[in-house]
Amino acid sequence: MLTVEERQEIEKEIHHYEHKQAACIEAMKIVQRHRGWVSDESIRDIAAMMDMSPTALDSVATFYNLIFRKPVGKHVIMICDSVSCWIMGYENMRDHLCRKLGIQLGETTADGRFTLLPIVCLGTCDHAPAMMIGDTLYRDLTPEKIDTILKQYA
Amino acid sequence: MPSLWIDGKTYEVEAGKNLLQVCLSLGLDLPYFCWHPALGSVGACRQCAVKQYRDENDSVGRLVMACMTPVTDGMRITLQDEGSVEFRAMLIEALMTNHPHDCPVCDEGGECHLQDMTVMTGHNYRDFRFKKRTFNNQYLGPFINHEMNRCITCYRCVRFYRDYADGPDLNAFASKNHVYFGRDCDGALESEFSGNLVEVCPTGVFTDKTLKEHYTRKWDLTTAPSVCHHCGLGCNTLAGERYGSIRRIINRYNGAVNGYFLCDRGRFGYDFVNAGTRIREPLASSGETKTQVPVSVEKIQQLVSEMNAGKDKILGIGSPRASLEANYALMKLAGPEHFLDGMAPKESSLVRLALSILRNGPARSVSLQEAGQADAVFILGEDVTHTAPMLALSLRQAARQVCVQKAAKANIPEWHDAAVRELAQEERSPFYIAATGATRLDDVATKKMCVPLDGIARLGLAVAHAIDPSAPAVDGLADSDKQLAGEIAAALMNARHPLVVSGTSSGCSSVLKAAAQITIALARTREKVGISLIVPECNSLGIAMLANGTLENLDERIKSRRYETLVVLENDLYRRLPSAQVDALLESVKRVIVIDHTTSPTSQKAHLVLPAGTFAEADGTLVNNEGRAQRFFQIFAPEGEIQESWRWIRDICPESRGNRKTAWQDLSDVIEALCQDVPALAKIQEAAPTSDFRIKGLRVARQPHRYSGRTAMVAHKTIHEPKPPEDPDSPFSFSMEGYRGIPPAPLIPRFWSPGWNSVQSLNKFQQEVGGELTGGDPGVRLIDPDGSDSPGYFEDVPAVSTCSGDQVQLIPLWRIFGSEEFSVLSEAVQQKIPGMSVIMNPKDAEKANLKTGSMAVIESGDMKLQLPVSLCESQAAGTVAIPAGYRGAAWIDLPALGESGRGMKNERNPLVPDPDCSGSGWHSDCGSQSDLA
C-alpha cells in the first residue's frame, strides 16, 4: 500500500504530463526516496495508479540501474568504473572498499549500512577517481580518504 | 517503378517498401532477425546490414540497415562485398556469445531461424571462451515453454505480444546483456494469441509446451494443409503427425485469412484427435442393457440390410461441424426433403439470416485481412475474442489504422513500425462496441455501451437512421443514445473502410438485422462498406447453403413422416435441443445410426456407431463466415476402421437409393456430384486441385525428404517395411516420395526451402514477402452480392424490453476456452477453462440478495440452474450472462427471459468436482454443472 504522502506526491507529478504513464519514473523515484527501494508490491501499487500493467511498469523499473528492485543498505556507495577513474586507480579504490566493508560489488554489508555499486561516469573526470554516497560526491580518492569518509556514515 | 542495382544486376521493384523486404521478395538470401512482415521494421538487430553506394563512381559505400532503408529509384547496393559480409558474420557472432548452443535438446532445433541465419552468415566456429549469462525461466501457463538463455534479444516477442496483440503481461526487462523477456512474475500468459510466440521467436525461447509432451522434429512430421475446425473463421493450419497421433498445429499462411497468426484455441485444441474419447471402431448396442460393443463389418452389413429390406424411411441430421462432402452424402442418402441442417433451431434461423444478409448485400463480407484494414469499426453484440478469436486480432489492427494513415501523411511508411507508433501515441481509430457486458476488446474501444440485446439493436437502427434519414427511426431513444448514434454514424461515414461486425452468438435476430441496416444505409452513399458476421461453427454457413430442413418442430416431423431410421452425422443433438426432447426423439425411431469421431451423449444412445475421421483423418470442404470455401486435407491414414463420414454413408447406402459405391470412388467424385446438384456451391471445385492432380507426374509428398525411421518405426510389429497407404482422395502421398518444389497454394504441406528450415521459409512461397502466396491465396469466395439492387430496410424496430420484478434477460456467455466442443478435450486447453459462473450487474445482484460467489438460482421455462455469481459493473442491468457451450452442462435455449431467484445457500462446494461427473477431471473447476436441473 502506498502511503498518503507518496500518493499525493505522485499525483502532483502526474499533473505535469499529458499521459499519466509518463510520470511512472518519477513515481518510482518518489517511492524509492521514502522506502529506499521499490518492492514488487510497490510496483503493483504504482502500476494501478498509472493505469499500467505491473509488467509494463517493471519493464521501465528494471531498465534503470538506479531504481532499486532489491533492498539496499542505508547508504548506497556508487563507485565510478569509467575510463578516467580506471586510469587513475579505480581498481585499487574498489578493492579497498570491498576489503573495508567486507562485501563485493552489488552486495550490502551485514549490518545493513552500506551497499556498494559500480556506476558509469559521475562527470568529474578531472578529479578521478570518484565515488558518490547518497547525493554527495567524493573526488580525488585515496584509501586514506575513503577511511575518513566512511567514518562519517556511522 | 524504381530500379534497383544489386551486385551488378538491375531489378525493377515496387516503390515504398524497405530494402530487406524487397531483397527477400527478389529471392535473395539476406539474414535478419527483428524484422517480421506483419510487425514491420525497428532496426533492433542490425543483422540485415548491406552496403549502399552513392552512385556508380562510389566504390567505398556505407553500411545501411536494409530493413530501415526505403527503396529509392536508382539505388545501388551490394550484399556480397567483403565489408558487409564480415559485418553480418561479426554481428551474429556477438549475438551468439550468450546463446547456449543447446540445439540437440532444443525444441526449435531443425526449424530454427537462428540456426539458418548462423549458417547463412558463415559463422561456423565459436571463439567465445567466457562465461555466458544465465537466466531463470518462468512458468507461462500450459501453452508456452520459456527458455530465456537462448534469447538473442531481437524484441520480436514483445513486438508481437504487446504491440500487435495488445497483451499486457509480456515485456522486456533490464538492459544490455541482461535484457529479459517475460512476465513480472510466474503465471499463465493472458493473451489468447500467446501461441504465436512459438513462431514469432526466431529461436527456442518460446516453444510449444503441448508439442513437448510428444516431441517430434519438424523433419519427422507428416504434414498436410488443414483448416481449423474450432470456430467459424476457417484459419489455415498445418497439422503434423507421427506414430498415429497429431503432435502440433502451426500456422499455414493465407494472406486473405489468418495471415501469419493463429489463436490459442486453434493452435492447442488439437489433442481431441488423440484423446481416449475417440470412437475407433464400429459399435452396436446389444442385449437388454444396450451396452455398445465392437461389431464386425458383416454385422454392420446385416444391420444395414435389415434397414434396407424394410425400405426404412430415413431421416438424416447433418452438422455444421462436418464437411460439405459428408453432409452432401447424407443428403443424398436420406433425400433433400429428409435432410436437416443439424443446428439448434434458433441458431439455424440466425445463420440463415446472416447468409441472406451476405447474399443480399450491398455490403461485402470482409476477409480477416480486410477487417484489419478497416479504419472505423462498430461491433454489435459480440465478444469477438471469444467467438471468433482471430477476427479480434484483426480488429486490433483496425484500431491502429488511423495511426498508419496519420503516418502516411507525415511521409512515414507503414513498415516503419517504431516511428508509426511514436507518432500516433495513444491515438486509435473510431471503434465502438455495443454489448450486453464486458468484452475483451473494450481496451481499444473509443466508446462502449452495455445494454440488453434489444438496446443494442435499437442503437444499431438509430445509427442507420442517423446515416440515412430514410431508414426507420427509433422512437423513445434517450438523448445520450441519440448523440452516441450520431457519433457512430459520423465515424462510419467519415471512414475510408467502415466495418460493421456482428454475429449469431447473442442469439438475437434484431441485432443482426440492425448491423445489416447500418451497412444498407452506408451503402446508399458510399461504395466500400464492409460487414463481418460471426457464425458459430466451422461449416455453419456451408450447411445453411446446402440443407433446407432444420430441427424446428422435429418431433412433429418424425410423428407425421413415420421415420424408422435416424442417421446423425458428426453431431451431438444434446448440444442442439433440450435433453428431454432428444431422449424422446431417439426413442421414437427404430434405429439410430451415429457417424462421429468422438463419443457423445448422442452416440452413446445409438444402435450403430460408425467411427468417422476428424479433420486429421479426412478431407473435405468448409465454408467460413466470409463465405470462403476452403479444402482441408487428411494428415495421416488412421489405424483400424476409422474412415471419412462420406465413405461410411456411401457404404451403408442401399441399392434402392441409387448405389453410389461404384460412382463415388474418391472425394473428387463426391465434390463433382455436389457441384452439379447444388449450384450455389458449384465453385467449391476451385478450392483446391482434384485428386488426380500431379506435378511432373508426381504427387505432393506429405513427408519431408529428411523423414527418418521409416524402415524402423514399425519394427516392433513387423520387420518388413509396409507399403505406404494409398490416398485416392487427394494429390498427396503418405510418404517421402513426391514433388518437393513449391506446389499450388492450397496444396502446401509445409514451409521449407533449402537453407530456410524455419517457418520463415514462407518468404519463398509468397509472390512478394508479406503478400499473397504464389498463385493466389487458397480458398474461393462463394458469396458476393452483385450490388445491382440495394435491398430495402428492415422495418421492424424492437421495443425497449420491459423486465418485470425478478425477470432478467439471460444472455449466452461464450468462452474461447470452454465453449467449443472439441478443444476442451485437450489437456492444455482444459487448464485455461474458467469456472462456470453467471455474470450479473452488482445492482441486480443486490436486488436478488446475491454476492460474489453466492449461488444464484435462475429459472427459464422448465430449466432451472444454479451457479455461483460473479459481479461485473459492465454487465448491462437486467441481464445475466450464462456460460454457454460447456461440455456436460445442460443445453439451454438462449437468450431467454428468466427469473433470478433469491441467493441460495450452496449445498456443495463448487470447487470440488462432483462425483456424478464421471471421466477426466477437466471440469473440476465447474463442478456445479450437475446442479443444472
JSON list of N, CA and C in Angstrom, two decimals, chain B residues 291-350:
[
{"chain": "B", "resi": 291, "resn": "THR", "atom": "N", "xyz": [-25.67, -52.06, -23.97]},
{"chain": "B", "resi": 291, "resn": "THR", "atom": "CA", "xyz": [-24.28, -51.61, -23.96]},
{"chain": "B", "resi": 291, "resn": "THR", "atom": "C", "xyz": [-23.72, -51.73, -25.38]},
{"chain": "B", "resi": 292, "resn": "GLN", "atom": "N", "xyz": [-22.86, -50.80, -25.70]},
{"chain": "B", "resi": 292, "resn": "GLN", "atom": "CA", "xyz": [-22.31, -50.80, -27.05]},
{"chain": "B", "resi": 292, "resn": "GLN", "atom": "C", "xyz": [-21.05, -51.66, -27.09]},
{"chain": "B", "resi": 293, "resn": "VAL", "atom": "N", "xyz": [-21.03, -52.56, -28.05]},
{"chain": "B", "resi": 293, "resn": "VAL", "atom": "CA", "xyz": [-19.87, -53.43, -28.19]},
{"chain": "B", "resi": 293, "resn": "VAL", "atom": "C", "xyz": [-19.35, -53.32, -29.63]},
{"chain": "B", "resi": 294, "resn": "PRO", "atom": "N", "xyz": [-18.04, -53.56, -29.82]},
{"chain": "B", "resi": 294, "resn": "PRO", "atom": "CA", "xyz": [-17.49, -53.52, -31.18]},
{"chain": "B", "resi": 294, "resn": "PRO", "atom": "C", "xyz": [-18.17, -54.56, -32.07]},
{"chain": "B", "resi": 295, "resn": "VAL", "atom": "N", "xyz": [-18.40, -54.19, -33.30]},
{"chain": "B", "resi": 295, "resn": "VAL", "atom": "CA", "xyz": [-19.04, -55.12, -34.22]},
{"chain": "B", "resi": 295, "resn": "VAL", "atom": "C", "xyz": [-18.21, -55.26, -35.48]},
{"chain": "B", "resi": 296, "resn": "SER", "atom": "N", "xyz": [-18.41, -56.39, -36.13]},
{"chain": "B", "resi": 296, "resn": "SER", "atom": "CA", "xyz": [-17.67, -56.64, -37.37]},
{"chain": "B", "resi": 296, "resn": "SER", "atom": "C", "xyz": [-18.36, -55.97, -38.53]},
{"chain": "B", "resi": 297, "resn": "VAL", "atom": "N", "xyz": [-17.63, -55.90, -39.63]},
{"chain": "B", "resi": 297, "resn": "VAL", "atom": "CA", "xyz": [-18.18, -55.31, -40.84]},
{"chain": "B", "resi": 297, "resn": "VAL", "atom": "C", "xyz": [-19.42, -56.09, -41.29]},
{"chain": "B", "resi": 298, "resn": "GLU", "atom": "N", "xyz": [-19.36, -57.43, -41.13]},
{"chain": "B", "resi": 298, "resn": "GLU", "atom": "CA", "xyz": [-20.50, -58.26, -41.54]},
{"chain": "B", "resi": 298, "resn": "GLU", "atom": "C", "xyz": [-21.76, -57.88, -40.76]},
{"chain": "B", "resi": 299, "resn": "LYS", "atom": "N", "xyz": [-21.54, -57.65, -39.48]},
{"chain": "B", "resi": 299, "resn": "LYS", "atom": "CA", "xyz": [-22.67, -57.29, -38.61]},
{"chain": "B", "resi": 299, "resn": "LYS", "atom": "C", "xyz": [-23.27, -55.95, -39.06]},
{"chain": "B", "resi": 300, "resn": "ILE", "atom": "N", "xyz": [-22.37, -55.03, -39.42]},
{"chain": "B", "resi": 300, "resn": "ILE", "atom": "CA", "xyz": [-22.87, -53.74, -39.89]},
{"chain": "B", "resi": 300, "resn": "ILE", "atom": "C", "xyz": [-23.70, -53.96, -41.14]},
{"chain": "B", "resi": 301, "resn": "GLN", "atom": "N", "xyz": [-23.16, -54.80, -42.04]},
{"chain": "B", "resi": 301, "resn": "GLN", "atom": "CA", "xyz": [-23.89, -55.05, -43.29]},
{"chain": "B", "resi": 301, "resn": "GLN", "atom": "C", "xyz": [-25.25, -55.67, -43.01]},
{"chain": "B", "resi": 302, "resn": "GLN", "atom": "N", "xyz": [-25.26, -56.54, -42.00]},
{"chain": "B", "resi": 302, "resn": "GLN", "atom": "CA", "xyz": [-26.53, -57.19, -41.65]},
{"chain": "B", "resi": 302, "resn": "GLN", "atom": "C", "xyz": [-27.54, -56.16, -41.14]},
{"chain": "B", "resi": 303, "resn": "LEU", "atom": "N", "xyz": [-27.04, -55.29, -40.24]},
{"chain": "B", "resi": 303, "resn": "LEU", "atom": "CA", "xyz": [-27.92, -54.24, -39.70]},
{"chain": "B", "resi": 303, "resn": "LEU", "atom": "C", "xyz": [-28.44, -53.34, -40.81]},
{"chain": "B", "resi": 304, "resn": "VAL", "atom": "N", "xyz": [-27.53, -53.02, -41.71]},
{"chain": "B", "resi": 304, "resn": "VAL", "atom": "CA", "xyz": [-27.91, -52.12, -42.79]},
{"chain": "B", "resi": 304, "resn": "VAL", "atom": "C", "xyz": [-28.88, -52.78, -43.74]},
{"chain": "B", "resi": 305, "resn": "SER", "atom": "N", "xyz": [-28.64, -54.08, -44.01]},
{"chain": "B", "resi": 305, "resn": "SER", "atom": "CA", "xyz": [-29.56, -54.74, -44.95]},
{"chain": "B", "resi": 305, "resn": "SER", "atom": "C", "xyz": [-30.94, -54.92, -44.32]},
{"chain": "B", "resi": 306, "resn": "GLU", "atom": "N", "xyz": [-30.97, -55.07, -43.00]},
{"chain": "B", "resi": 306, "resn": "GLU", "atom": "CA", "xyz": [-32.28, -55.09, -42.32]},
{"chain": "B", "resi": 306, "resn": "GLU", "atom": "C", "xyz": [-33.01, -53.78, -42.57]},
{"chain": "B", "resi": 307, "resn": "MET", "atom": "N", "xyz": [-32.22, -52.71, -42.41]},
{"chain": "B", "resi": 307, "resn": "MET", "atom": "CA", "xyz": [-32.77, -51.38, -42.60]},
{"chain": "B", "resi": 307, "resn": "MET", "atom": "C", "xyz": [-33.26, -51.23, -44.05]},
{"chain": "B", "resi": 308, "resn": "ASN", "atom": "N", "xyz": [-32.46, -51.73, -44.98]},
{"chain": "B", "resi": 308, "resn": "ASN", "atom": "CA", "xyz": [-32.81, -51.56, -46.38]},
{"chain": "B", "resi": 308, "resn": "ASN", "atom": "C", "xyz": [-33.96, -52.47, -46.81]},
{"chain": "B", "resi": 309, "resn": "ALA", "atom": "N", "xyz": [-33.95, -53.68, -46.23]},
{"chain": "B", "resi": 309, "resn": "ALA", "atom": "CA", "xyz": [-35.00, -54.62, -46.60]},
{"chain": "B", "resi": 309, "resn": "ALA", "atom": "C", "xyz": [-36.36, -54.04, -46.23]},
{"chain": "B", "resi": 310, "resn": "GLY", "atom": "N", "xyz": [-36.40, -53.41, -45.06]},
{"chain": "B", "resi": 310, "resn": "GLY", "atom": "CA", "xyz": [-37.66, -52.81, -44.64]},
{"chain": "B", "resi": 310, "resn": "GLY", "atom": "C", "xyz": [-37.96, -51.53, -45.40]},
{"chain": "B", "resi": 311, "resn": "LYS", "atom": "N", "xyz": [-37.07, -51.16, -46.32]},
{"chain": "B", "resi": 311, "resn": "LYS", "atom": "CA", "xyz": [-37.24, -49.90, -47.05]},
{"chain": "B", "resi": 311, "resn": "LYS", "atom": "C", "xyz": [-37.57, -48.77, -46.07]},
{"chain": "B", "resi": 312, "resn": "ASP", "atom": "N", "xyz": [-36.73, -48.71, -45.05]},
{"chain": "B", "resi": 312, "resn": "ASP", "atom": "CA", "xyz": [-36.95, -47.73, -43.99]},
{"chain": "B", "resi": 312, "resn": "ASP", "atom": "C", "xyz": [-37.01, -46.31, -44.54]},
{"chain": "B", "resi": 313, "resn": "LYS", "atom": "N", "xyz": [-37.84, -45.56, -43.89]},
{"chain": "B", "resi": 313, "resn": "LYS", "atom": "CA", "xyz": [-37.79, -44.12, -44.15]},
{"chain": "B", "resi": 313, "resn": "LYS", "atom": "C", "xyz": [-36.64, -43.58, -43.32]},
{"chain": "B", "resi": 314, "resn": "ILE", "atom": "N", "xyz": [-35.73, -42.90, -43.97]},
{"chain": "B", "resi": 314, "resn": "ILE", "atom": "CA", "xyz": [-34.53, -42.42, -43.27]},
{"chain": "B", "resi": 314, "resn": "ILE", "atom": "C", "xyz": [-34.59, -40.90, -43.09]},
{"chain": "B", "resi": 315, "resn": "LEU", "atom": "N", "xyz": [-34.29, -40.47, -41.88]},
{"chain": "B", "resi": 315, "resn": "LEU", "atom": "CA", "xyz": [-34.13, -39.03, -41.63]},
{"chain": "B", "resi": 315, "resn": "LEU", "atom": "C", "xyz": [-32.64, -38.79, -41.38]},
{"chain": "B", "resi": 316, "resn": "GLY", "atom": "N", "xyz": [-32.07, -37.88, -42.13]},
{"chain": "B", "resi": 316, "resn": "GLY", "atom": "CA", "xyz": [-30.65, -37.57, -41.94]},
{"chain": "B", "resi": 316, "resn": "GLY", "atom": "C", "xyz": [-30.50, -36.24, -41.23]},
{"chain": "B", "resi": 317, "resn": "ILE", "atom": "N", "xyz": [-29.69, -36.24, -40.16]},
{"chain": "B", "resi": 317, "resn": "ILE", "atom": "CA", "xyz": [-29.39, -34.97, -39.49]},
{"chain": "B", "resi": 317, "resn": "ILE", "atom": "C", "xyz": [-27.92, -34.66, -39.74]},
{"chain": "B", "resi": 318, "resn": "GLY", "atom": "N", "xyz": [-27.69, -33.60, -40.46]},
{"chain": "B", "resi": 318, "resn": "GLY", "atom": "CA", "xyz": [-26.33, -33.19, -40.81]},
{"chain": "B", "resi": 318, "resn": "GLY", "atom": "C", "xyz": [-25.68, -32.41, -39.69]},
{"chain": "B", "resi": 319, "resn": "SER", "atom": "N", "xyz": [-24.65, -31.66, -40.03]},
{"chain": "B", "resi": 319, "resn": "SER", "atom": "CA", "xyz": [-23.92, -30.97, -38.97]},
{"chain": "B", "resi": 319, "resn": "SER", "atom": "C", "xyz": [-23.15, -29.77, -39.49]},
{"chain": "B", "resi": 320, "resn": "PRO", "atom": "N", "xyz": [-23.17, -28.68, -38.70]},
{"chain": "B", "resi": 320, "resn": "PRO", "atom": "CA", "xyz": [-22.38, -27.51, -39.09]},
{"chain": "B", "resi": 320, "resn": "PRO", "atom": "C", "xyz": [-20.89, -27.71, -38.80]},
{"chain": "B", "resi": 321, "resn": "ARG", "atom": "N", "xyz": [-20.52, -28.84, -38.20]},
{"chain": "B", "resi": 321, "resn": "ARG", "atom": "CA", "xyz": [-19.09, -29.07, -37.99]},
{"chain": "B", "resi": 321, "resn": "ARG", "atom": "C", "xyz": [-18.55, -30.19, -38.89]},
{"chain": "B", "resi": 322, "resn": "ALA", "atom": "N", "xyz": [-19.40, -30.71, -39.77]},
{"chain": "B", "resi": 322, "resn": "ALA", "atom": "CA", "xyz": [-18.95, -31.72, -40.73]},
{"chain": "B", "resi": 322, "resn": "ALA", "atom": "C", "xyz": [-18.72, -31.06, -42.08]},
{"chain": "B", "resi": 323, "resn": "SER", "atom": "N", "xyz": [-17.90, -31.69, -42.91]},
{"chain": "B", "resi": 323, "resn": "SER", "atom": "CA", "xyz": [-17.58, -31.11, -44.21]},
{"chain": "B", "resi": 323, "resn": "SER", "atom": "C", "xyz": [-18.81, -31.09, -45.12]},
{"chain": "B", "resi": 324, "resn": "LEU", "atom": "N", "xyz": [-18.74, -30.28, -46.15]},
{"chain": "B", "resi": 324, "resn": "LEU", "atom": "CA", "xyz": [-19.82, -30.24, -47.13]},
{"chain": "B", "resi": 324, "resn": "LEU", "atom": "C", "xyz": [-20.02, -31.62, -47.75]},
{"chain": "B", "resi": 325, "resn": "GLU", "atom": "N", "xyz": [-18.90, -32.31, -48.01]},
{"chain": "B", "resi": 325, "resn": "GLU", "atom": "CA", "xyz": [-18.97, -33.61, -48.67]},
{"chain": "B", "resi": 325, "resn": "GLU", "atom": "C", "xyz": [-19.72, -34.62, -47.82]},
{"chain": "B", "resi": 326, "resn": "ALA", "atom": "N", "xyz": [-19.40, -34.65, -46.51]},
{"chain": "B", "resi": 326, "resn": "ALA", "atom": "CA", "xyz": [-20.08, -35.59, -45.61]},
{"chain": "B", "resi": 326, "resn": "ALA", "atom": "C", "xyz": [-21.57, -35.25, -45.53]},
{"chain": "B", "resi": 327, "resn": "ASN", "atom": "N", "xyz": [-21.86, -33.97, -45.40]},
{"chain": "B", "resi": 327, "resn": "ASN", "atom": "CA", "xyz": [-23.26, -33.56, -45.33]},
{"chain": "B", "resi": 327, "resn": "ASN", "atom": "C", "xyz": [-24.01, -33.90, -46.61]},
{"chain": "B", "resi": 328, "resn": "TYR", "atom": "N", "xyz": [-23.33, -33.68, -47.72]},
{"chain": "B", "resi": 328, "resn": "TYR", "atom": "CA", "xyz": [-23.97, -33.94, -49.01]},
{"chain": "B", "resi": 328, "resn": "TYR", "atom": "C", "xyz": [-24.26, -35.43, -49.17]},
{"chain": "B", "resi": 329, "resn": "ALA", "atom": "N", "xyz": [-23.31, -36.27, -48.74]},
{"chain": "B", "resi": 329, "resn": "ALA", "atom": "CA", "xyz": [-23.51, -37.71, -48.85]},
{"chain": "B", "resi": 329, "resn": "ALA", "atom": "C", "xyz": [-24.77, -38.12, -48.09]},
{"chain": "B", "resi": 330, "resn": "LEU", "atom": "N", "xyz": [-24.92, -37.54, -46.90]},
{"chain": "B", "resi": 330, "resn": "LEU", "atom": "CA", "xyz": [-26.11, -37.87, -46.10]},
{"chain": "B", "resi": 330, "resn": "LEU", "atom": "C", "xyz": [-27.38, -37.33, -46.76]},
{"chain": "B", "resi": 331, "resn": "MET", "atom": "N", "xyz": [-27.25, -36.15, -47.35]},
{"chain": "B", "resi": 331, "resn": "MET", "atom": "CA", "xyz": [-28.41, -35.57, -48.03]},
{"chain": "B", "resi": 331, "resn": "MET", "atom": "C", "xyz": [-28.85, -36.49, -49.18]},
{"chain": "B", "resi": 332, "resn": "LYS", "atom": "N", "xyz": [-27.87, -37.07, -49.88]},
{"chain": "B", "resi": 332, "resn": "LYS", "atom": "CA", "xyz": [-28.22, -37.99, -50.97]},
{"chain": "B", "resi": 332, "resn": "LYS", "atom": "C", "xyz": [-28.85, -39.26, -50.43]},
{"chain": "B", "resi": 333, "resn": "LEU", "atom": "N", "xyz": [-28.36, -39.73, -49.29]},
{"chain": "B", "resi": 333, "resn": "LEU", "atom": "CA", "xyz": [-28.89, -40.97, -48.72]},
{"chain": "B", "resi": 333, "resn": "LEU", "atom": "C", "xyz": [-30.34, -40.78, -48.27]},
{"chain": "B", "resi": 334, "resn": "ALA", "atom": "N", "xyz": [-30.59, -39.70, -47.55]},
{"chain": "B", "resi": 334, "resn": "ALA", "atom": "CA", "xyz": [-31.92, -39.50, -46.97]},
{"chain": "B", "resi": 334, "resn": "ALA", "atom": "C", "xyz": [-32.87, -38.82, -47.95]},
{"chain": "B", "resi": 335, "resn": "GLY", "atom": "N", "xyz": [-32.33, -38.12, -48.91]},
{"chain": "B", "resi": 335, "resn": "GLY", "atom": "CA", "xyz": [-33.17, -37.30, -49.79]},
{"chain": "B", "resi": 335, "resn": "GLY", "atom": "C", "xyz": [-33.24, -35.89, -49.23]},
{"chain": "B", "resi": 336, "resn": "PRO", "atom": "N", "xyz": [-33.18, -34.89, -50.11]},
{"chain": "B", "resi": 336, "resn": "PRO", "atom": "CA", "xyz": [-33.09, -33.49, -49.65]},
{"chain": "B", "resi": 336, "resn": "PRO", "atom": "C", "xyz": [-34.21, -33.12, -48.69]},
{"chain": "B", "resi": 337, "resn": "GLU", "atom": "N", "xyz": [-35.42, -33.67, -48.92]},
{"chain": "B", "resi": 337, "resn": "GLU", "atom": "CA", "xyz": [-36.52, -33.25, -48.04]},
{"chain": "B", "resi": 337, "resn": "GLU", "atom": "C", "xyz": [-36.48, -33.95, -46.68]},
{"chain": "B", "resi": 338, "resn": "HIS", "atom": "N", "xyz": [-35.60, -34.96, -46.57]},
{"chain": "B", "resi": 338, "resn": "HIS", "atom": "CA", "xyz": [-35.46, -35.66, -45.29]},
{"chain": "B", "resi": 338, "resn": "HIS", "atom": "C", "xyz": [-34.10, -35.41, -44.67]},
{"chain": "B", "resi": 339, "resn": "PHE", "atom": "N", "xyz": [-33.51, -34.31, -45.04]},
{"chain": "B", "resi": 339, "resn": "PHE", "atom": "CA", "xyz": [-32.17, -33.99, -44.54]},
{"chain": "B", "resi": 339, "resn": "PHE", "atom": "C", "xyz": [-32.23, -32.66, -43.80]},
{"chain": "B", "resi": 340, "resn": "LEU", "atom": "N", "xyz": [-31.75, -32.65, -42.55]},
{"chain": "B", "resi": 340, "resn": "LEU", "atom": "CA", "xyz": [-31.84, -31.44, -41.73]},
{"chain": "B", "resi": 340, "resn": "LEU", "atom": "C", "xyz": [-30.45, -30.91, -41.43]},
{"chain": "B", "resi": 341, "resn": "ASP", "atom": "N", "xyz": [-30.39, -29.60, -41.17]},
{"chain": "B", "resi": 341, "resn": "ASP", "atom": "CA", "xyz": [-29.06, -28.97, -41.05]},
{"chain": "B", "resi": 341, "resn": "ASP", "atom": "C", "xyz": [-28.35, -29.27, -39.73]},
{"chain": "B", "resi": 342, "resn": "GLY", "atom": "N", "xyz": [-29.09, -29.79, -38.75]},
{"chain": "B", "resi": 342, "resn": "GLY", "atom": "CA", "xyz": [-28.43, -30.19, -37.50]},
{"chain": "B", "resi": 342, "resn": "GLY", "atom": "C", "xyz": [-28.04, -29.06, -36.58]},
{"chain": "B", "resi": 343, "resn": "MET", "atom": "N", "xyz": [-28.47, -27.85, -36.87]},
{"chain": "B", "resi": 343, "resn": "MET", "atom": "CA", "xyz": [-28.19, -26.74, -35.96]},
{"chain": "B", "resi": 343, "resn": "MET", "atom": "C", "xyz": [-29.37, -26.55, -35.03]},
{"chain": "B", "resi": 344, "resn": "ALA", "atom": "N", "xyz": [-29.12, -25.97, -33.85]},
{"chain": "B", "resi": 344, "resn": "ALA", "atom": "CA", "xyz": [-30.22, -25.64, -32.97]},
{"chain": "B", "resi": 344, "resn": "ALA", "atom": "C", "xyz": [-31.16, -24.70, -33.73]},
{"chain": "B", "resi": 345, "resn": "PRO", "atom": "N", "xyz": [-32.47, -24.85, -33.53]},
{"chain": "B", "resi": 345, "resn": "PRO", "atom": "CA", "xyz": [-33.40, -24.09, -34.37]},
{"chain": "B", "resi": 345, "resn": "PRO", "atom": "C", "xyz": [-33.13, -22.59, -34.40]},
{"chain": "B", "resi": 346, "resn": "LYS", "atom": "N", "xyz": [-32.84, -22.01, -33.24]},
{"chain": "B", "resi": 346, "resn": "LYS", "atom": "CA", "xyz": [-32.60, -20.56, -33.21]},
{"chain": "B", "resi": 346, "resn": "LYS", "atom": "C", "xyz": [-31.31, -20.23, -33.97]},
{"chain": "B", "resi": 347, "resn": "GLU", "atom": "N", "xyz": [-30.31, -21.06, -33.72]},
{"chain": "B", "resi": 347, "resn": "GLU", "atom": "CA", "xyz": [-29.02, -20.86, -34.38]},
{"chain": "B", "resi": 347, "resn": "GLU", "atom": "C", "xyz": [-29.18, -20.97, -35.90]},
{"chain": "B", "resi": 348, "resn": "SER", "atom": "N", "xyz": [-29.98, -21.96, -36.32]},
{"chain": "B", "resi": 348, "resn": "SER", "atom": "CA", "xyz": [-30.19, -22.16, -37.74]},
{"chain": "B", "resi": 348, "resn": "SER", "atom": "C", "xyz": [-30.84, -20.94, -38.38]},
{"chain": "B", "resi": 349, "resn": "SER", "atom": "N", "xyz": [-31.84, -20.40, -37.72]},
{"chain": "B", "resi": 349, "resn": "SER", "atom": "CA", "xyz": [-32.51, -19.25, -38.32]},
{"chain": "B", "resi": 349, "resn": "SER", "atom": "C", "xyz": [-31.58, -18.05, -38.37]},
{"chain": "B", "resi": 350, "resn": "LEU", "atom": "N", "xyz": [-30.70, -17.94, -37.37]},
{"chain": "B", "resi": 350, "resn": "LEU", "atom": "CA", "xyz": [-29.76, -16.81, -37.36]},
{"chain": "B", "resi": 350, "resn": "LEU", "atom": "C", "xyz": [-28.69, -16.96, -38.43]}
]
